[in-house]
Short mmCIF file of C-alpha atoms in Angstrom, two decimals:
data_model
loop_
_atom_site.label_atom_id
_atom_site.label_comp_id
_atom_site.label_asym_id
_atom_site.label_seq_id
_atom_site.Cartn_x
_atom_site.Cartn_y
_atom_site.Cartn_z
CA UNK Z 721 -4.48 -3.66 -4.31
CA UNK Z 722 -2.23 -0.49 -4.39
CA UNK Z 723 1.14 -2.23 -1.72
CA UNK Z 724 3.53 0.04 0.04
CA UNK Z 725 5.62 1.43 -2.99
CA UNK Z 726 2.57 1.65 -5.37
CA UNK Z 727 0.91 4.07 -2.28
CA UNK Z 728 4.22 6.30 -2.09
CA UNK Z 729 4.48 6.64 -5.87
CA UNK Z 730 1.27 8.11 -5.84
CA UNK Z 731 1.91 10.35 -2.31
CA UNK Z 732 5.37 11.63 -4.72
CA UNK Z 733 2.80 12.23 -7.15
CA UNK Z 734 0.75 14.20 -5.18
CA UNK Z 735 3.71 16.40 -3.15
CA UNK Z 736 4.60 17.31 -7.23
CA UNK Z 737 1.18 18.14 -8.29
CA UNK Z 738 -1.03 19.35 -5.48
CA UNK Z 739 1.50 20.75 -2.49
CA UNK Z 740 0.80 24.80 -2.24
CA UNK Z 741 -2.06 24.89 -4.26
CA UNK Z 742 -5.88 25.70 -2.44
CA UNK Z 743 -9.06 24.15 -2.45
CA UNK Z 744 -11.66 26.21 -4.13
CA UNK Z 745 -14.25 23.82 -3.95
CA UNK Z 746 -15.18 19.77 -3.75
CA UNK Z 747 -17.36 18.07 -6.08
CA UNK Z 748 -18.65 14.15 -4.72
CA UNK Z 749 -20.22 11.85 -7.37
CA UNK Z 750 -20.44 8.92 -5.22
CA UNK Z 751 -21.12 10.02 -1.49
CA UNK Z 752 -20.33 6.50 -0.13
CA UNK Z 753 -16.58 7.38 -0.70
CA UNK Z 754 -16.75 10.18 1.64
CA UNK Z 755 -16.75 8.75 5.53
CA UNK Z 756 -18.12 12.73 6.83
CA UNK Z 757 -21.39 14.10 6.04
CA UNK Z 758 -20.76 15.53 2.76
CA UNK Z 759 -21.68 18.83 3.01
CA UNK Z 760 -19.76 19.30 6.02
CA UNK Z 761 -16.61 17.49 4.09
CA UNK Z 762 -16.98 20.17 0.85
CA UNK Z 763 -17.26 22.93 3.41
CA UNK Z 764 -14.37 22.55 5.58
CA UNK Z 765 -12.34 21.85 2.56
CA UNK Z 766 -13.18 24.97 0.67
CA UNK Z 767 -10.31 27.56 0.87
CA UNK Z 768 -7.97 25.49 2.17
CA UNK Z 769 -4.35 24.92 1.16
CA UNK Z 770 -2.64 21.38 0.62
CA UNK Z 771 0.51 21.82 2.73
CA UNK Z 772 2.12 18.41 2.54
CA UNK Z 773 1.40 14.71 1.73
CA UNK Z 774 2.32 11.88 4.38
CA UNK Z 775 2.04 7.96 3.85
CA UNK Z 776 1.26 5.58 6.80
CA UNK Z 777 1.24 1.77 5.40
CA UNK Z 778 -1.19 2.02 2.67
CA UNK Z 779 -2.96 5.15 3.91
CA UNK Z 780 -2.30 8.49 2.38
CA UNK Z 781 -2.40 11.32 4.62
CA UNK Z 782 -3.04 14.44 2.94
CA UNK Z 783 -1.79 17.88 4.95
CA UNK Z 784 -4.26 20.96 4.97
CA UNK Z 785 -4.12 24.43 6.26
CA UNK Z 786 -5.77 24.76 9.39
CA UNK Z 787 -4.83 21.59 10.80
CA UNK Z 788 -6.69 19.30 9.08
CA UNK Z 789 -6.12 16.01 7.09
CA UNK Z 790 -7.75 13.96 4.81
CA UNK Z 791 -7.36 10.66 5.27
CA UNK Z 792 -7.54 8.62 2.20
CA UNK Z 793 -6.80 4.95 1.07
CA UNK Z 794 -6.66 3.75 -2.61
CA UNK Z 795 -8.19 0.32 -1.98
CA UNK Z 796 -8.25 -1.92 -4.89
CA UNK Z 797 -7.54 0.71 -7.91
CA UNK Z 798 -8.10 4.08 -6.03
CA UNK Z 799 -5.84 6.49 -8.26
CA UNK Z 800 -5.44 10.20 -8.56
CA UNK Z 801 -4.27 12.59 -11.30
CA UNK Z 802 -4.23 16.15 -12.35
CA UNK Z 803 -6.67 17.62 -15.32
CA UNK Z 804 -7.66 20.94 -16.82
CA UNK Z 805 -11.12 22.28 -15.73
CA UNK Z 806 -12.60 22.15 -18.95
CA UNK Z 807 -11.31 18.40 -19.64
CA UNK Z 808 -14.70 15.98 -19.95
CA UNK Z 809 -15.41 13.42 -16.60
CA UNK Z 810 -14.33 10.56 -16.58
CA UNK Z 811 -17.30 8.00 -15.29
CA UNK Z 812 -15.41 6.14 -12.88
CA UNK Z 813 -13.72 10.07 -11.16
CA UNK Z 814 -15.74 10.22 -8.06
CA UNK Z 815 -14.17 13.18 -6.38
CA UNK Z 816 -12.67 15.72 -8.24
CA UNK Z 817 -11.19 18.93 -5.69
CA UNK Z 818 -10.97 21.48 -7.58
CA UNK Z 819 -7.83 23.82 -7.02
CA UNK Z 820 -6.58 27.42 -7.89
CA UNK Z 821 -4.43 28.58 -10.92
CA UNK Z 822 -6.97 26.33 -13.02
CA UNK Z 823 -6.07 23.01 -12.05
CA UNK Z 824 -8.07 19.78 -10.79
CA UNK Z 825 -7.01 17.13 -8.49
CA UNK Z 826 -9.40 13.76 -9.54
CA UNK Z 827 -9.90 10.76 -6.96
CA UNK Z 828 -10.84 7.92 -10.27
CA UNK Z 829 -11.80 4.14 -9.07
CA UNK Z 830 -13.06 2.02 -11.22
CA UNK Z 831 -14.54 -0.53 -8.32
CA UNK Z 832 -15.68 2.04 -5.59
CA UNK Z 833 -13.61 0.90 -3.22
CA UNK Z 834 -11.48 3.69 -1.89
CA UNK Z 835 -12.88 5.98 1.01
CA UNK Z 836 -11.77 9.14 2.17
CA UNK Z 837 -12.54 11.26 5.84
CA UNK Z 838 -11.63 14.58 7.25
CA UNK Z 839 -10.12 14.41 10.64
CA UNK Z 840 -8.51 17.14 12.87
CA UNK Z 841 -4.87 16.24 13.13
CA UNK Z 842 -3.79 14.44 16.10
CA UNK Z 843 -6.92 12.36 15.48
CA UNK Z 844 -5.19 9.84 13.34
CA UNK Z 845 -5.54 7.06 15.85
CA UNK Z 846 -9.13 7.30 15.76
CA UNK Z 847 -9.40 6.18 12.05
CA UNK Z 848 -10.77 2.56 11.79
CA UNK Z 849 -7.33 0.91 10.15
CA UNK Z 850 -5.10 3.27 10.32
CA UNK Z 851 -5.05 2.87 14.70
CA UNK Z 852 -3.89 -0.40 14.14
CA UNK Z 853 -0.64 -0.37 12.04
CA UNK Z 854 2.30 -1.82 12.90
CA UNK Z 855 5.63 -0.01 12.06
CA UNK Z 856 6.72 1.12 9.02
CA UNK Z 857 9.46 -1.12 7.32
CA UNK Z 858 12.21 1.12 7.38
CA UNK Z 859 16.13 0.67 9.18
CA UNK Z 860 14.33 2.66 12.10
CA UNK Z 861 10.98 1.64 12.87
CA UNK Z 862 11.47 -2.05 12.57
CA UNK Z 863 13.88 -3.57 14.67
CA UNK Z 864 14.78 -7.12 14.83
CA UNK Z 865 14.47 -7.73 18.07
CA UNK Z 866 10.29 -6.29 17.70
CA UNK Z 867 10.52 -9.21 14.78
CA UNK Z 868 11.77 -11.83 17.31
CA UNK Z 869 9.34 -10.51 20.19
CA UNK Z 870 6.05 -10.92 17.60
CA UNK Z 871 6.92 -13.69 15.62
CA UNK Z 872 8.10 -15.63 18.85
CA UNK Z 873 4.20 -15.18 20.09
CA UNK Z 874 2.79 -16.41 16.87
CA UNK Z 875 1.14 -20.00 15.10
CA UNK Z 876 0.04 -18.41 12.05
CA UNK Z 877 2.16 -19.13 8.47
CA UNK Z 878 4.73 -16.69 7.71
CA UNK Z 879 2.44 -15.39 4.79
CA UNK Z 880 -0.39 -14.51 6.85
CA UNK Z 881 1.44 -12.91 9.79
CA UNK Z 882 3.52 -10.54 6.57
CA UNK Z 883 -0.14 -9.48 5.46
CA UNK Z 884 -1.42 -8.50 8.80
CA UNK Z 885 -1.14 -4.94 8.69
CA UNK Z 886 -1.09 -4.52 12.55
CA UNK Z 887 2.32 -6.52 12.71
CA UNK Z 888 4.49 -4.48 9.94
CA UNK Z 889 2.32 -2.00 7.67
CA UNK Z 890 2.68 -1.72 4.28
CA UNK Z 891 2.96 -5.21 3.22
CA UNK Z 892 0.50 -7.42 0.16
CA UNK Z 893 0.62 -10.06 -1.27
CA UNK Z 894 3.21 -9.30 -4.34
CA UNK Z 895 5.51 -8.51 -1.79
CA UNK Z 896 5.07 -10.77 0.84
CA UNK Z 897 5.64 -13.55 -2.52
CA UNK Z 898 8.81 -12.13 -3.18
CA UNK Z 899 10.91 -11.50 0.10
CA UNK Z 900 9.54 -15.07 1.16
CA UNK Z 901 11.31 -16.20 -2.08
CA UNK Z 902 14.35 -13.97 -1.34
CA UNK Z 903 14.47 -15.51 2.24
CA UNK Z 904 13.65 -18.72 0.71
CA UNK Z 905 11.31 -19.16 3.33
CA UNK Z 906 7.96 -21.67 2.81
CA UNK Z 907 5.34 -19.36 3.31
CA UNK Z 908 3.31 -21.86 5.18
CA UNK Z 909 6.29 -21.97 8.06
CA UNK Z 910 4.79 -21.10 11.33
CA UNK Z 911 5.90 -17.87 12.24
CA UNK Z 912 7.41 -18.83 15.55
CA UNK Z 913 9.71 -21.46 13.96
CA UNK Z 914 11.33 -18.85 12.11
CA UNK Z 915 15.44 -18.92 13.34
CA UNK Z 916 17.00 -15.75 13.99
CA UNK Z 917 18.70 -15.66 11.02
CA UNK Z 918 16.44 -15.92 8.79
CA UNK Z 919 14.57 -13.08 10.78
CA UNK Z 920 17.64 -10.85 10.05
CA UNK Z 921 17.66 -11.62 6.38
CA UNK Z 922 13.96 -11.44 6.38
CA UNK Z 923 14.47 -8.46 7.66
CA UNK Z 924 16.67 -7.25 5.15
CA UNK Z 925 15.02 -8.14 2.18
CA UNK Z 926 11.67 -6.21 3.08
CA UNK Z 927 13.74 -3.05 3.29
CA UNK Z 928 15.81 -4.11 -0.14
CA UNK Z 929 13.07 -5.04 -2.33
CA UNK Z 930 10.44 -2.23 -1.19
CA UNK Z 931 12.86 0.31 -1.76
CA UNK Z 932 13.82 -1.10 -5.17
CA UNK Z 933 9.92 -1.15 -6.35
CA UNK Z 934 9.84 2.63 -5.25
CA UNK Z 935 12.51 3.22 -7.32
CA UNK Z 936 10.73 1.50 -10.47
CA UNK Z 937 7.34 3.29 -9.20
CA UNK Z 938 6.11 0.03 -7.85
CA UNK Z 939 4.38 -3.06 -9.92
CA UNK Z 940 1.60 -2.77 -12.07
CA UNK Z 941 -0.50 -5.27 -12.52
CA UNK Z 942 -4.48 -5.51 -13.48
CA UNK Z 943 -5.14 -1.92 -14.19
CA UNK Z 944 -2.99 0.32 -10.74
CA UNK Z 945 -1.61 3.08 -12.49
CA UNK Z 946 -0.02 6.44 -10.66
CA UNK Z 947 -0.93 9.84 -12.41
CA UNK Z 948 -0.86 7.90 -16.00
CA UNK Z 949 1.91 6.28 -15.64
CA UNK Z 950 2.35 2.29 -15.07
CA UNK Z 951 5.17 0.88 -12.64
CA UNK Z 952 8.11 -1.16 -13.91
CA UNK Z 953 8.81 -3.32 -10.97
CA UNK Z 954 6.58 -6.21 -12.53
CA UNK Z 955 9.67 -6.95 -14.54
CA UNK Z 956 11.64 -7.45 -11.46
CA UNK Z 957 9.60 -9.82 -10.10
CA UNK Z 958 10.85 -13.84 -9.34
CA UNK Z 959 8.12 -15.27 -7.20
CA UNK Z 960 4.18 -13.23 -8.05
CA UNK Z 961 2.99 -14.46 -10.99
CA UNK Z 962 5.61 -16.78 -11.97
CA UNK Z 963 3.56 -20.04 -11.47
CA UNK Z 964 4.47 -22.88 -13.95
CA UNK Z 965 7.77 -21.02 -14.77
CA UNK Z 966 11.34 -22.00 -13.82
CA UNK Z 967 12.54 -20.55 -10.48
CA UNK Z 968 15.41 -17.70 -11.50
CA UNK Z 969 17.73 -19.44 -8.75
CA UNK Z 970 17.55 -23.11 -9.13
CA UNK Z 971 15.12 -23.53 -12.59
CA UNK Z 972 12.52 -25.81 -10.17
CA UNK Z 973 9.02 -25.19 -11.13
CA UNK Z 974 7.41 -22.70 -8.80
CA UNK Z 975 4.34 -24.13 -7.73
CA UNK Z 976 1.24 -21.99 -6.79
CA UNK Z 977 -1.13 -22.53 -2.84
CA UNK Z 978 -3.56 -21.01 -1.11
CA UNK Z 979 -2.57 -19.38 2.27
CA UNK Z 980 -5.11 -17.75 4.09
CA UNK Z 981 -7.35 -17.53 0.70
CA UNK Z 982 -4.38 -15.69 -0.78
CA UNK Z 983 -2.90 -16.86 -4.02
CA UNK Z 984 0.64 -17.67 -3.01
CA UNK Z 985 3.43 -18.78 -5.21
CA UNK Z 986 7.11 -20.75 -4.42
CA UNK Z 987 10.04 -22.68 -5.12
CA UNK Z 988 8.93 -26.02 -3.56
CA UNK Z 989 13.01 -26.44 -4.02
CA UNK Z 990 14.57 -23.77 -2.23
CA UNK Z 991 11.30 -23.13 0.00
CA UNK Z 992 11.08 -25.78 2.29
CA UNK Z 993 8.77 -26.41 4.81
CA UNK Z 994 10.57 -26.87 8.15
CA UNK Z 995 9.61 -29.81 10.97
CA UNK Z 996 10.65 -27.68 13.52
CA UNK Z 997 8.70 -26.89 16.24
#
């Protein structure tokens, strides 16, 4: 699934490509993508101009005239990308809006997965998901002291509390792998018998390491691509996927668990699980 700096490459992607331009008209090949009544959802849309692109967690928030937004999340391999009129369909392009100066905008997921709705803005809060996001990991929006506050109130393994989207939003599993590594936290350690300082650092690496996968366009793996082109950060990577291969700090093994049916891999080494209670 598309993580935080996969979702903002492709909300870039879209500022570059669609911003200013106006909705002639809407074509849906798969109506269960659409979360409106269709007709009303290729209605409202036609004439209307794409004024900006916003990102909340893993949500894309796309601007209209009017005050209107379409809210729309890439699921497992949701992707967009530009294409000339005339161009053949692809099979798996389910929505294709079709803009002026000859240019379409094409919603292509191979599993189905991704869903889109029309809201009035201001009604972002009453989007299933998207009400319940924590803050966005940036210098600003997440604080230690809200880390200390949550974490202090919580049983569940470090892992699982990273992946709930309603504590800090944004956050999968690739990413959750590697700042646990960075920490060298255990990702089974209870969340409340994280210290302080390792809350800080914590901290510190989310910021670090999501803002250097934005910079590479964020990690490809399976098939995610943004607008035809595949991330880099997959390079970067020391803990996701590295299972059976030396540790880049201390050459241990990393070792690969289950947490909360996510595939989960660590340096049993450097990643110790904690008696503390």
């Amino acid at each position: 699934m598309p993580e935080l700096p996969e979702v903002e490459t492709v909300r870039r992607g879209l500022v570059n490509l669609a911003v200013g331009h106006r909705i002639n008209s809407v074509d849906v090949f798969y109506e269960k993508m659409i979360l409106n009544n269709i007709d009303e959802f290729k209605d409202k849309l036609k004439g209307k101009k794409i004024v900006d692109v916003n990102r909340r967690g893993k949500y894309l928030l796309i601007r209209l005239s009017d005050d209107l937004t379409i809210v729309s999340h890439l699921r497992m391999e949701g992707k967009y990308f530009g294409a000339d009129p005339a161009d053949p369909i692809d099979k798996h392009t389910h929505v294709i809006f079709h803009l002026d100066d000859n240019l379409d905008l094409c919603y292509n997921d191979t599993r189905k997965f991704g869903r889109m709705i029309l809201i009035n803005n201001g009604e972002e809060n009453t989007v299933s998901g998207l009400k319940d996001l924590g803050p966005e990991p940036t210098e600003n929006t997440l604080s230690v002291d809200y880390l200390l506050n949550k974490m202090s109130k919580s049983k569940k393994p470090i892992k699982t509390w990273l992946l709930d989207q309603s504590n800090i939003a944004g956050l999968g599993n690739i990413y959750c792998d590697e700042v646990l590594w960075m920490t060298k936290i255990h990702p089974l350690q209870p969340a409340n018998t994280i210290t302080k300082n390792q809350i800080k650092d914590l901290r510190q690496n989310i910021f670090k390491e999501l803002n250097l996968a934005i910079k590479a366009h964020g990690t490809t793996v399976f098939t995610y691509s943004s607008f035809g082109h595949t991330g880099e950060f997959q390079d970067q990577l020391h803990a996701y996927g590295h299972v059976g291969k030396p540790c880049d700090r201390c050459g241990t093994e990393m070792i690969k668990i289950k947490v909360g049916q996510r595939g989960t891999t660590y340096c049993p080494k450097e990643q110790v699980l904690s008696k503390k209670n």
